[in-house]
mmCIF file with all atom_site columns, C-alpha atoms in Angstrom:
data_model
loop_
_atom_site.group_PDB
_atom_site.id
_atom_site.type_symbol
_atom_site.label_atom_id
_atom_site.label_alt_id
_atom_site.label_comp_id
_atom_site.label_asym_id
_atom_site.label_entity_id
_atom_site.label_seq_id
_atom_site.pdbx_PDB_ins_code
_atom_site.Cartn_x
_atom_site.Cartn_y
_atom_site.Cartn_z
_atom_site.occupancy
_atom_site.B_iso_or_equiv
_atom_site.pdbx_formal_charge
_atom_site.auth_seq_id
_atom_site.auth_comp_id
_atom_site.auth_asym_id
_atom_site.auth_atom_id
_atom_site.pdbx_PDB_model_num
ATOM 1   C CA . ALA A 1 1   ? 2.931   -15.440 9.270   1.00 0.00 ? 1136 ALA A CA 1
ATOM 2   C CA . GLN A 1 2   ? 1.643   -13.813 6.153   1.00 0.00 ? 1137 GLN A CA 1
ATOM 3   C CA . ARG A 1 3   ? 4.100   -13.112 3.399   1.00 0.00 ? 1138 ARG A CA 1
ATOM 4   C CA . VAL A 1 4   ? 3.856   -11.803 -0.122  1.00 0.00 ? 1139 VAL A CA 1
ATOM 5   C CA . THR A 1 5   ? 6.748   -12.381 -2.489  1.00 0.00 ? 1140 THR A CA 1
ATOM 6   C CA . GLN A 1 6   ? 7.403   -10.632 -5.745  1.00 0.00 ? 1141 GLN A CA 1
ATOM 7   C CA . PRO A 1 7   ? 10.610  -12.188 -7.060  1.00 0.00 ? 1142 PRO A CA 1
ATOM 8   C CA . GLU A 1 8   ? 11.312  -9.640  -9.785  1.00 0.00 ? 1143 GLU A CA 1
ATOM 9   C CA . LYS A 1 9   ? 12.394  -6.118  -8.908  1.00 0.00 ? 1144 LYS A CA 1
ATOM 10  C CA . LEU A 1 10  ? 12.435  -5.045  -12.536 1.00 0.00 ? 1145 LEU A CA 1
ATOM 11  C CA . LEU A 1 11  ? 10.768  -6.376  -15.613 1.00 0.00 ? 1146 LEU A CA 1
ATOM 12  C CA . SER A 1 12  ? 11.492  -4.914  -18.978 1.00 0.00 ? 1147 SER A CA 1
ATOM 13  C CA . VAL A 1 13  ? 9.432   -5.819  -22.061 1.00 0.00 ? 1148 VAL A CA 1
ATOM 14  C CA . PHE A 1 14  ? 8.872   -4.332  -25.491 1.00 0.00 ? 1149 PHE A CA 1
ATOM 15  C CA . LYS A 1 15  ? 5.577   -2.759  -26.425 1.00 0.00 ? 1150 LYS A CA 1
ATOM 16  C CA . GLY A 1 16  ? 3.133   -5.385  -27.648 1.00 0.00 ? 1151 GLY A CA 1
ATOM 17  C CA . ALA A 1 17  ? 4.870   -8.224  -25.849 1.00 0.00 ? 1152 ALA A CA 1
ATOM 18  C CA . PRO A 1 18  ? 3.074   -10.272 -23.176 1.00 0.00 ? 1153 PRO A CA 1
ATOM 19  C CA . VAL A 1 19  ? 3.857   -9.482  -19.595 1.00 0.00 ? 1154 VAL A CA 1
ATOM 20  C CA . GLU A 1 20  ? 3.563   -11.489 -16.401 1.00 0.00 ? 1155 GLU A CA 1
ATOM 21  C CA . LEU A 1 21  ? 4.372   -10.102 -13.016 1.00 0.00 ? 1156 LEU A CA 1
ATOM 22  C CA . LYS A 1 22  ? 4.769   -12.817 -10.432 1.00 0.00 ? 1157 LYS A CA 1
ATOM 23  C CA . CYS A 1 23  ? 3.341   -12.886 -6.975  1.00 0.00 ? 1158 CYS A CA 1
ATOM 24  C CA . ASN A 1 24  ? 3.429   -15.728 -4.459  1.00 0.00 ? 1159 ASN A CA 1
ATOM 25  C CA . TYR A 1 25  ? 1.920   -15.660 -1.012  1.00 0.00 ? 1160 TYR A CA 1
ATOM 26  C CA . SER A 1 26  ? 1.925   -17.638 2.161   1.00 0.00 ? 1161 SER A CA 1
ATOM 27  C CA . TYR A 1 27  ? -1.175  -17.573 4.328   1.00 0.00 ? 1162 TYR A CA 1
ATOM 28  C CA . SER A 1 28  ? -2.852  -20.239 6.405   1.00 0.00 ? 1163 SER A CA 1
ATOM 29  C CA . GLY A 1 29  ? -6.435  -19.075 5.801   1.00 0.00 ? 1164 GLY A CA 1
ATOM 30  C CA . SER A 1 30  ? -8.403  -18.013 2.777   1.00 0.00 ? 1165 SER A CA 1
ATOM 31  C CA . PRO A 1 31  ? -6.582  -14.984 1.393   1.00 0.00 ? 1166 PRO A CA 1
ATOM 32  C CA . GLU A 1 32  ? -7.829  -12.022 -0.440  1.00 0.00 ? 1167 GLU A CA 1
ATOM 33  C CA . LEU A 1 33  ? -5.325  -10.849 -3.015  1.00 0.00 ? 1168 LEU A CA 1
ATOM 34  C CA . PHE A 1 34  ? -4.919  -7.499  -4.712  1.00 0.00 ? 1169 PHE A CA 1
ATOM 35  C CA . TRP A 1 35  ? -2.697  -5.796  -7.266  1.00 0.00 ? 1170 TRP A CA 1
ATOM 36  C CA . TYR A 1 36  ? -1.902  -2.162  -6.725  1.00 0.00 ? 1171 TYR A CA 1
ATOM 37  C CA . VAL A 1 37  ? -0.176  0.141   -9.224  1.00 0.00 ? 1172 VAL A CA 1
ATOM 38  C CA . GLN A 1 38  ? 1.837   3.288   -8.774  1.00 0.00 ? 1173 GLN A CA 1
ATOM 39  C CA . TYR A 1 39  ? 2.459   5.337   -11.901 1.00 0.00 ? 1174 TYR A CA 1
ATOM 40  C CA . SER A 1 40  ? 5.306   7.874   -11.950 1.00 0.00 ? 1175 SER A CA 1
ATOM 41  C CA . ARG A 1 41  ? 4.660   10.777  -9.582  1.00 0.00 ? 1176 ARG A CA 1
ATOM 42  C CA . GLN A 1 42  ? 1.300   9.377   -8.551  1.00 0.00 ? 1177 GLN A CA 1
ATOM 43  C CA . ARG A 1 43  ? -0.028  7.649   -5.477  1.00 0.00 ? 1178 ARG A CA 1
ATOM 44  C CA . LEU A 1 44  ? -0.680  4.007   -5.073  1.00 0.00 ? 1179 LEU A CA 1
ATOM 45  C CA . GLN A 1 45  ? -4.029  2.849   -6.420  1.00 0.00 ? 1180 GLN A CA 1
ATOM 46  C CA . LEU A 1 46  ? -5.955  -0.335  -6.721  1.00 0.00 ? 1181 LEU A CA 1
ATOM 47  C CA . LEU A 1 47  ? -5.620  -2.125  -10.031 1.00 0.00 ? 1182 LEU A CA 1
ATOM 48  C CA . LEU A 1 48  ? -7.617  -5.289  -9.410  1.00 0.00 ? 1183 LEU A CA 1
ATOM 49  C CA . ARG A 1 49  ? -8.633  -7.798  -6.786  1.00 0.00 ? 1184 ARG A CA 1
ATOM 50  C CA . HIS A 1 50  ? -9.081  -11.524 -7.122  1.00 0.00 ? 1185 HIS A CA 1
ATOM 51  C CA . ILE A 1 51  ? -12.649 -11.648 -5.926  1.00 0.00 ? 1186 ILE A CA 1
ATOM 52  C CA . SER A 1 52  ? -13.761 -9.358  -8.724  1.00 0.00 ? 1187 SER A CA 1
ATOM 53  C CA . ARG A 1 53  ? -12.413 -11.652 -11.393 1.00 0.00 ? 1188 ARG A CA 1
ATOM 54  C CA . GLU A 1 54  ? -12.341 -8.746  -13.829 1.00 0.00 ? 1189 GLU A CA 1
ATOM 55  C CA . SER A 1 55  ? -9.939  -7.339  -16.351 1.00 0.00 ? 1190 SER A CA 1
ATOM 56  C CA . ILE A 1 56  ? -8.696  -3.818  -15.750 1.00 0.00 ? 1191 ILE A CA 1
ATOM 57  C CA . LYS A 1 57  ? -6.691  -2.001  -18.397 1.00 0.00 ? 1192 LYS A CA 1
ATOM 58  C CA . GLY A 1 58  ? -6.176  -5.370  -20.058 1.00 0.00 ? 1193 GLY A CA 1
ATOM 59  C CA . PHE A 1 59  ? -4.648  -6.918  -16.961 1.00 0.00 ? 1194 PHE A CA 1
ATOM 60  C CA . THR A 1 60  ? -5.966  -10.091 -15.345 1.00 0.00 ? 1195 THR A CA 1
ATOM 61  C CA . ALA A 1 61  ? -4.858  -12.118 -12.367 1.00 0.00 ? 1196 ALA A CA 1
ATOM 62  C CA . ASP A 1 62  ? -5.996  -15.535 -11.266 1.00 0.00 ? 1197 ASP A CA 1
ATOM 63  C CA . LEU A 1 63  ? -5.641  -16.834 -7.769  1.00 0.00 ? 1198 LEU A CA 1
ATOM 64  C CA . ASN A 1 64  ? -4.051  -20.265 -7.798  1.00 0.00 ? 1199 ASN A CA 1
ATOM 65  C CA . LYS A 1 65  ? -4.417  -21.712 -4.367  1.00 0.00 ? 1200 LYS A CA 1
ATOM 66  C CA . GLY A 1 66  ? -2.485  -24.807 -5.216  1.00 0.00 ? 1201 GLY A CA 1
ATOM 67  C CA . GLU A 1 67  ? 0.583   -22.830 -6.225  1.00 0.00 ? 1202 GLU A CA 1
ATOM 68  C CA . THR A 1 68  ? -0.254  -20.004 -3.805  1.00 0.00 ? 1203 THR A CA 1
ATOM 69  C CA . SER A 1 69  ? 0.203   -17.525 -6.614  1.00 0.00 ? 1204 SER A CA 1
ATOM 70  C CA . PHE A 1 70  ? -1.581  -14.489 -7.968  1.00 0.00 ? 1205 PHE A CA 1
ATOM 71  C CA . HIS A 1 71  ? 0.372   -13.525 -11.074 1.00 0.00 ? 1206 HIS A CA 1
ATOM 72  C CA . LEU A 1 72  ? -0.619  -10.421 -13.030 1.00 0.00 ? 1207 LEU A CA 1
ATOM 73  C CA . LYS A 1 73  ? -0.819  -10.835 -16.767 1.00 0.00 ? 1208 LYS A CA 1
ATOM 74  C CA . LYS A 1 74  ? -1.407  -8.794  -19.850 1.00 0.00 ? 1209 LYS A CA 1
ATOM 75  C CA . PRO A 1 75  ? -1.204  -10.166 -23.385 1.00 0.00 ? 1210 PRO A CA 1
ATOM 76  C CA . PHE A 1 76  ? 0.072   -7.000  -25.046 1.00 0.00 ? 1211 PHE A CA 1
ATOM 77  C CA . ALA A 1 77  ? 1.952   -4.466  -22.972 1.00 0.00 ? 1212 ALA A CA 1
ATOM 78  C CA . GLN A 1 78  ? 1.606   -0.769  -23.670 1.00 0.00 ? 1213 GLN A CA 1
ATOM 79  C CA . GLU A 1 79  ? 4.087   1.996   -22.835 1.00 0.00 ? 1214 GLU A CA 1
ATOM 80  C CA . GLU A 1 80  ? 1.582   3.548   -20.438 1.00 0.00 ? 1215 GLU A CA 1
ATOM 81  C CA . ASP A 1 81  ? 1.683   0.347   -18.384 1.00 0.00 ? 1216 ASP A CA 1
ATOM 82  C CA . SER A 1 82  ? 5.166   1.292   -17.169 1.00 0.00 ? 1217 SER A CA 1
ATOM 83  C CA . ALA A 1 83  ? 4.799   1.656   -13.420 1.00 0.00 ? 1218 ALA A CA 1
ATOM 84  C CA . MET A 1 84  ? 5.496   0.054   -10.105 1.00 0.00 ? 1219 MET A CA 1
ATOM 85  C CA . TYR A 1 85  ? 3.242   -2.874  -9.308  1.00 0.00 ? 1220 TYR A CA 1
ATOM 86  C CA . TYR A 1 86  ? 2.592   -4.214  -5.811  1.00 0.00 ? 1221 TYR A CA 1
ATOM 87  C CA . CYS A 1 87  ? 0.879   -7.434  -4.900  1.00 0.00 ? 1222 CYS A CA 1
ATOM 88  C CA . ALA A 1 88  ? -0.943  -7.383  -1.572  1.00 0.00 ? 1223 ALA A CA 1
ATOM 89  C CA . LEU A 1 89  ? -2.758  -9.757  0.691   1.00 0.00 ? 1224 LEU A CA 1
ATOM 90  C CA . ARG A 1 90  ? -5.534  -8.895  3.065   1.00 0.00 ? 1225 ARG A CA 1
ATOM 91  C CA . SER A 1 91  ? -5.994  -10.859 6.218   1.00 0.00 ? 1226 SER A CA 1
ATOM 92  C CA . GLY A 1 92  ? -6.832  -10.431 9.873   1.00 0.00 ? 1227 GLY A CA 1
ATOM 93  C CA . VAL A 1 93  ? -9.873  -11.178 11.988  1.00 0.00 ? 1228 VAL A CA 1
ATOM 94  C CA . ASN A 1 94  ? -11.817 -8.409  10.341  1.00 0.00 ? 1229 ASN A CA 1
ATOM 95  C CA . PHE A 1 95  ? -9.817  -8.541  7.126   1.00 0.00 ? 1230 PHE A CA 1
ATOM 96  C CA . ASN A 1 96  ? -8.355  -5.225  8.138   1.00 0.00 ? 1231 ASN A CA 1
ATOM 97  C CA . LYS A 1 97  ? -4.657  -5.935  7.616   1.00 0.00 ? 1232 LYS A CA 1
ATOM 98  C CA . PHE A 1 98  ? -2.812  -5.536  4.349   1.00 0.00 ? 1233 PHE A CA 1
ATOM 99  C CA . TYR A 1 99  ? 0.593   -7.018  3.543   1.00 0.00 ? 1234 TYR A CA 1
ATOM 100 C CA . PHE A 1 100 ? 2.454   -5.867  0.505   1.00 0.00 ? 1235 PHE A CA 1
ATOM 101 C CA . GLY A 1 101 ? 5.095   -7.486  -1.639  1.00 0.00 ? 1236 GLY A CA 1
ATOM 102 C CA . SER A 1 102 ? 8.281   -5.572  -2.401  1.00 0.00 ? 1237 SER A CA 1
ATOM 103 C CA . GLY A 1 103 ? 7.005   -4.484  -5.775  1.00 0.00 ? 1238 GLY A CA 1
ATOM 104 C CA . THR A 1 104 ? 8.007   -5.010  -9.422  1.00 0.00 ? 1239 THR A CA 1
ATOM 105 C CA . LYS A 1 105 ? 8.905   -2.133  -11.658 1.00 0.00 ? 1240 LYS A CA 1
ATOM 106 C CA . LEU A 1 106 ? 7.550   -2.729  -15.118 1.00 0.00 ? 1241 LEU A CA 1
ATOM 107 C CA . ASN A 1 107 ? 9.276   -0.925  -17.959 1.00 0.00 ? 1242 ASN A CA 1
ATOM 108 C CA . VAL A 1 108 ? 7.618   -1.136  -21.317 1.00 0.00 ? 1243 VAL A CA 1
ATOM 109 C CA . LYS A 1 109 ? 9.999   -0.112  -24.076 1.00 0.00 ? 1244 LYS A CA 1
ATOM 110 C CA . PRO A 1 110 ? 8.815   1.356   -27.383 1.00 0.00 ? 1245 PRO A CA 1
ATOM 111 C CA . GLY B 2 1   ? -13.028 9.395   -7.486  1.00 0.00 ? 978  GLY B CA 1
ATOM 112 C CA . ALA B 2 2   ? -12.285 9.194   -3.758  1.00 0.00 ? 979  ALA B CA 1
ATOM 113 C CA . VAL B 2 3   ? -9.376  11.254  -2.544  1.00 0.00 ? 980  VAL B CA 1
ATOM 114 C CA . VAL B 2 4   ? -7.206  10.890  0.523   1.00 0.00 ? 981  VAL B CA 1
ATOM 115 C CA . SER B 2 5   ? -5.289  14.008  1.483   1.00 0.00 ? 982  SER B CA 1
ATOM 116 C CA . GLN B 2 6   ? -2.091  13.557  3.456   1.00 0.00 ? 983  GLN B CA 1
ATOM 117 C CA . HIS B 2 7   ? 0.047   16.366  4.730   1.00 0.00 ? 984  HIS B CA 1
ATOM 118 C CA . PRO B 2 8   ? 2.621   17.535  5.034   1.00 0.00 ? 985  PRO B CA 1
ATOM 119 C CA . SER B 2 9   ? 4.203   15.928  1.976   1.00 0.00 ? 986  SER B CA 1
ATOM 120 C CA . TRP B 2 10  ? 7.655   16.600  3.296   1.00 0.00 ? 987  TRP B CA 1
ATOM 121 C CA . VAL B 2 11  ? 8.934   17.547  6.706   1.00 0.00 ? 988  VAL B CA 1
ATOM 122 C CA . ILE B 2 12  ? 12.387  18.115  8.191   1.00 0.00 ? 989  ILE B CA 1
ATOM 123 C CA . CYS B 2 13  ? 12.775  18.236  11.929  1.00 0.00 ? 990  CYS B CA 1
ATOM 124 C CA . LYS B 2 14  ? 15.417  18.181  14.566  1.00 0.00 ? 991  LYS B CA 1
ATOM 125 C CA . SER B 2 15  ? 16.149  15.109  16.614  1.00 0.00 ? 992  SER B CA 1
ATOM 126 C CA . GLY B 2 16  ? 13.997  15.001  19.736  1.00 0.00 ? 993  GLY B CA 1
ATOM 127 C CA . THR B 2 17  ? 11.045  16.892  18.347  1.00 0.00 ? 994  THR B CA 1
ATOM 128 C CA . SER B 2 18  ? 7.641   15.495  17.480  1.00 0.00 ? 995  SER B CA 1
ATOM 129 C CA . VAL B 2 19  ? 5.993   15.537  14.095  1.00 0.00 ? 996  VAL B CA 1
ATOM 130 C CA . LYS B 2 20  ? 2.321   15.155  13.274  1.00 0.00 ? 997  LYS B CA 1
ATOM 131 C CA . ILE B 2 21  ? 1.107   13.799  9.982   1.00 0.00 ? 998  ILE B CA 1
ATOM 132 C CA . GLU B 2 22  ? -2.552  14.174  8.971   1.00 0.00 ? 999  GLU B CA 1
ATOM 133 C CA . CYS B 2 23  ? -4.599  11.897  6.794   1.00 0.00 ? 1000 CYS B CA 1
ATOM 134 C CA . ARG B 2 24  ? -8.045  12.956  5.575   1.00 0.00 ? 1001 ARG B CA 1
ATOM 135 C CA . SER B 2 25  ? -10.633 11.254  3.453   1.00 0.00 ? 1002 SER B CA 1
ATOM 136 C CA . LEU B 2 26  ? -12.128 14.145  1.474   1.00 0.00 ? 1003 LEU B CA 1
ATOM 137 C CA . ASP B 2 27  ? -15.304 12.747  -0.011  1.00 0.00 ? 1004 ASP B CA 1
ATOM 138 C CA . PHE B 2 28  ? -16.078 9.572   1.881   1.00 0.00 ? 1005 PHE B CA 1
ATOM 139 C CA . GLN B 2 29  ? -16.174 8.265   5.369   1.00 0.00 ? 1006 GLN B CA 1
ATOM 140 C CA . ALA B 2 30  ? -13.370 5.937   6.168   1.00 0.00 ? 1007 ALA B CA 1
ATOM 141 C CA . THR B 2 31  ? -14.309 2.951   8.292   1.00 0.00 ? 1008 THR B CA 1
ATOM 142 C CA . THR B 2 32  ? -10.652 2.120   8.748   1.00 0.00 ? 1009 THR B CA 1
ATOM 143 C CA . MET B 2 33  ? -7.399  3.998   8.206   1.00 0.00 ? 1010 MET B CA 1
ATOM 144 C CA . PHE B 2 34  ? -4.008  2.442   7.784   1.00 0.00 ? 1011 PHE B CA 1
ATOM 145 C CA . TRP B 2 35  ? -0.519  3.777   8.324   1.00 0.00 ? 1012 TRP B CA 1
ATOM 146 C CA . TYR B 2 36  ? 2.431   2.354   6.444   1.00 0.00 ? 1013 TYR B CA 1
ATOM 147 C CA . ARG B 2 37  ? 6.116   2.972   6.406   1.00 0.00 ? 1014 ARG B CA 1
ATOM 148 C CA . GLN B 2 38  ? 8.235   2.516   3.312   1.00 0.00 ? 1015 GLN B CA 1
ATOM 149 C CA . PHE B 2 39  ? 11.987  2.314   3.279   1.00 0.00 ? 1016 PHE B CA 1
ATOM 150 C CA . PRO B 2 40  ? 13.900  3.117   0.081   1.00 0.00 ? 1017 PRO B CA 1
ATOM 151 C CA . LYS B 2 41  ? 13.310  0.528   -2.614  1.00 0.00 ? 1018 LYS B CA 1
ATOM 152 C CA . GLN B 2 42  ? 11.339  -1.620  -0.213  1.00 0.00 ? 1019 GLN B CA 1
ATOM 153 C CA . SER B 2 43  ? 7.760   -2.505  0.257   1.00 0.00 ? 1020 SER B CA 1
ATOM 154 C CA . LEU B 2 44  ? 5.091   -0.794  2.299   1.00 0.00 ? 1021 LEU B CA 1
ATOM 155 C CA . MET B 2 45  ? 5.170   -2.072  5.833   1.00 0.00 ? 1022 MET B CA 1
ATOM 156 C CA . LEU B 2 46  ? 1.896   -1.893  7.751   1.00 0.00 ? 1023 LEU B CA 1
ATOM 157 C CA . MET B 2 47  ? 2.441   -0.026  11.021  1.00 0.00 ? 1024 MET B CA 1
ATOM 158 C CA . ALA B 2 48  ? -1.036  0.144   12.435  1.00 0.00 ? 1025 ALA B CA 1
ATOM 159 C CA . THR B 2 49  ? -4.749  0.019   11.681  1.00 0.00 ? 1026 THR B CA 1
ATOM 160 C CA . SER B 2 50  ? -7.156  2.468   13.217  1.00 0.00 ? 1027 SER B CA 1
ATOM 161 C CA . ASN B 2 51  ? -10.860 2.764   13.465  1.00 0.00 ? 1028 ASN B CA 1
ATOM 162 C CA . GLU B 2 52  ? -12.751 5.866   14.427  1.00 0.00 ? 1029 GLU B CA 1
ATOM 163 C CA . GLY B 2 53  ? -13.198 6.269   18.126  1.00 0.00 ? 1030 GLY B CA 1
ATOM 164 C CA . SER B 2 54  ? -11.109 3.339   19.145  1.00 0.00 ? 1031 SER B CA 1
ATOM 165 C CA . LYS B 2 55  ? -7.476  2.604   19.863  1.00 0.00 ? 1032 LYS B CA 1
ATOM 166 C CA . ALA B 2 56  ? -5.224  1.762   16.972  1.00 0.00 ? 1033 ALA B CA 1
ATOM 167 C CA . THR B 2 57  ? -4.028  -1.774  16.475  1.00 0.00 ? 1034 THR B CA 1
ATOM 168 C CA . TYR B 2 58  ? -0.276  -1.853  16.038  1.00 0.00 ? 1035 TYR B CA 1
ATOM 169 C CA . GLU B 2 59  ? 1.694   -4.383  14.157  1.00 0.00 ? 1036 GLU B CA 1
ATOM 170 C CA . GLN B 2 60  ? 4.311   -6.390  15.991  1.00 0.00 ? 1037 GLN B CA 1
ATOM 171 C CA . GLY B 2 61  ? 7.521   -4.455  16.459  1.00 0.00 ? 1038 GLY B CA 1
ATOM 172 C CA . VAL B 2 62  ? 5.889   -1.010  16.082  1.00 0.00 ? 1039 VAL B CA 1
ATOM 173 C CA . GLU B 2 63  ? 6.209   1.094   19.228  1.00 0.00 ? 1040 GLU B CA 1
ATOM 174 C CA . LYS B 2 64  ? 2.805   2.550   20.034  1.00 0.00 ? 1041 LYS B CA 1
ATOM 175 C CA . ASP B 2 65  ? 4.312   5.154   22.347  1.00 0.00 ? 1042 ASP B CA 1
ATOM 176 C CA . LYS B 2 66  ? 6.622   6.223   19.589  1.00 0.00 ? 1043 LYS B CA 1
ATOM 177 C CA . PHE B 2 67  ? 4.035   6.385   16.856  1.00 0.00 ? 1044 PHE B CA 1
ATOM 178 C CA . LEU B 2 68  ? 0.861   7.829   18.298  1.00 0.00 ? 1045 LEU B CA 1
ATOM 179 C CA . ILE B 2 69  ? -2.229  7.375   16.172  1.00 0.00 ? 1046 ILE B CA 1
ATOM 180 C CA . ASN B 2 70  ? -5.457  9.304   16.745  1.00 0.00 ? 1047 ASN B CA 1
ATOM 181 C CA . HIS B 2 71  ? -8.528  8.567   14.678  1.00 0.00 ? 1048 HIS B CA 1
ATOM 182 C CA . ALA B 2 72  ? -10.758 11.359  15.825  1.00 0.00 ? 1049 ALA B CA 1
ATOM 183 C CA . SER B 2 73  ? -13.407 11.186  13.182  1.00 0.00 ? 1050 SER B CA 1
ATOM 184 C CA . LEU B 2 74  ? -14.514 9.134   10.155  1.00 0.00 ? 1051 LEU B CA 1
ATOM 185 C CA . THR B 2 75  ? -12.513 11.402  7.950   1.00 0.00 ? 1052 THR B CA 1
ATOM 186 C CA . LEU B 2 76  ? -9.367  12.168  9.910   1.00 0.00 ? 1053 LEU B CA 1
ATOM 187 C CA . SER B 2 77  ? -6.492  10.175  11.349  1.00 0.00 ? 1054 SER B CA 1
ATOM 188 C CA . THR B 2 78  ? -3.203  11.535  12.596  1.00 0.00 ? 1055 THR B CA 1
ATOM 189 C CA . LEU B 2 79  ? 0.190   9.939   13.145  1.00 0.00 ? 1056 LEU B CA 1
ATOM 190 C CA . THR B 2 80  ? 2.526   11.625  15.545  1.00 0.00 ? 1057 THR B CA 1
ATOM 191 C CA . VAL B 2 81  ? 6.102   10.563  15.564  1.00 0.00 ? 1058 VAL B CA 1
ATOM 192 C CA . THR B 2 82  ? 7.237   11.422  19.079  1.00 0.00 ? 1059 THR B CA 1
ATOM 193 C CA . SER B 2 83  ? 10.796  12.350  20.007  1.00 0.00 ? 1060 SER B CA 1
ATOM 194 C CA . ALA B 2 84  ? 11.899  11.669  16.489  1.00 0.00 ? 1061 ALA B CA 1
ATOM 195 C CA . HIS B 2 85  ? 15.391  10.355  15.803  1.00 0.00 ? 1062 HIS B CA 1
ATOM 196 C CA . PRO B 2 86  ? 17.317  9.949   12.524  1.00 0.00 ? 1063 PRO B CA 1
ATOM 197 C CA . GLU B 2 87  ? 16.325  6.310   12.332  1.00 0.00 ? 1064 GLU B CA 1
ATOM 198 C CA . ASP B 2 88  ? 12.691  7.399   12.102  1.00 0.00 ? 1065 ASP B CA 1
ATOM 199 C CA . SER B 2 89  ? 13.453  9.099   8.757   1.00 0.00 ? 1066 SER B CA 1
ATOM 200 C CA . SER B 2 90  ? 11.328  7.375   6.235   1.00 0.00 ? 1067 SER B CA 1
ATOM 201 C CA . PHE B 2 91  ? 8.375   7.676   3.897   1.00 0.00 ? 1068 PHE B CA 1
ATOM 202 C CA . TYR B 2 92  ? 5.060   7.380   5.671   1.00 0.00 ? 1069 TYR B CA 1
ATOM 203 C CA . ILE B 2 93  ? 1.903   6.567   3.771   1.00 0.00 ? 1070 ILE B CA 1
ATOM 204 C CA . CYS B 2 94  ? -1.689  6.566   4.983   1.00 0.00 ? 1071 CYS B CA 1
ATOM 205 C CA . SER B 2 95  ? -4.689  4.989   3.419   1.00 0.00 ? 1072 SER B CA 1
ATOM 206 C CA . ALA B 2 96  ? -8.406  5.045   4.105   1.00 0.00 ? 1073 ALA B CA 1
ATOM 207 C CA . GLN B 2 97  ? -10.825 2.265   3.577   1.00 0.00 ? 1074 GLN B CA 1
ATOM 208 C CA . ASP B 2 98  ? -14.152 3.176   2.025   1.00 0.00 ? 1075 ASP B CA 1
ATOM 209 C CA . GLY B 2 99  ? -16.405 0.635   3.616   1.00 0.00 ? 1076 GLY B CA 1
ATOM 210 C CA . VAL B 2 100 ? -19.196 1.105   1.085   1.00 0.00 ? 1077 VAL B CA 1
ATOM 211 C CA . VAL B 2 101 ? -17.137 -0.039  -1.889  1.00 0.00 ? 1078 VAL B CA 1
ATOM 212 C CA . ASP B 2 102 ? -14.490 -1.825  0.174   1.00 0.00 ? 1079 ASP B CA 1
ATOM 213 C CA . ILE B 2 103 ? -11.597 -0.079  -1.532  1.00 0.00 ? 1080 ILE B CA 1
ATOM 214 C CA . GLN B 2 104 ? -8.470  1.271   0.122   1.00 0.00 ? 1081 GLN B CA 1
ATOM 215 C CA . TYR B 2 105 ? -7.440  4.743   -1.102  1.00 0.00 ? 1082 TYR B CA 1
ATOM 216 C CA . PHE B 2 106 ? -3.943  6.015   -0.535  1.00 0.00 ? 1083 PHE B CA 1
ATOM 217 C CA . GLY B 2 107 ? -2.509  9.325   0.439   1.00 0.00 ? 1084 GLY B CA 1
ATOM 218 C CA . ALA B 2 108 ? 0.445   10.694  -1.478  1.00 0.00 ? 1085 ALA B CA 1
ATOM 219 C CA . GLY B 2 109 ? 2.828   10.056  1.441   1.00 0.00 ? 1086 GLY B CA 1
ATOM 220 C CA . THR B 2 110 ? 4.992   12.095  3.776   1.00 0.00 ? 1087 THR B CA 1
ATOM 221 C CA . ARG B 2 111 ? 8.760   12.184  3.572   1.00 0.00 ? 1088 ARG B CA 1
ATOM 222 C CA . LEU B 2 112 ? 10.150  12.588  7.057   1.00 0.00 ? 1089 LEU B CA 1
ATOM 223 C CA . SER B 2 113 ? 13.790  13.610  7.528   1.00 0.00 ? 1090 SER B CA 1
ATOM 224 C CA . VAL B 2 114 ? 15.095  13.802  11.068  1.00 0.00 ? 1091 VAL B CA 1
ATOM 225 C CA . LEU B 2 115 ? 18.377  15.673  11.423  1.00 0.00 ? 1092 LEU B CA 1
#
């Protein structure tokens, strides 16, 4: 069965500090991993996906198949990064199923 | 950017009644729409996946007769909670997949309270 684990419910860092939001997954096939973000009073939106291998708003995430991880990182956190972050895995015959982790609330303090 | 409209945003109903939630993609055609349920302080749980013109695919443990999904067009999917009971109270979120750019766009969610 597919499972996405985000071990931290809350992560608090000071502005300018590095941040790493952890995500581990279990999946028997080749996964497609995503990070979604939900800012206060806004809807969930895509932040980045592993196949794009891009940096969005300074965030990067590398898929580590050996460790089955897809941690989200940013070298210098900003206050506007405060939000709820969800790691998600896409699977299924037609890649039409999404499974979400429980989310990590990032609080960037001034 | 692409917008998914979901309404109502909040509904209160009596036990035993049915509630319909609509999900529309406003400026793109959605190849696939998804329905999620989110319990307080928990993750989004995929309930079902639907494609236009075909029956929805429900996740294990989700009662298809309880949660009726109709995907009538490439821009509209509806979720009907039939004979709602207090345990159905939850936050329901829809999303629509833009097949062109392969991105899932989310609705703002519907808070259902069953009295």
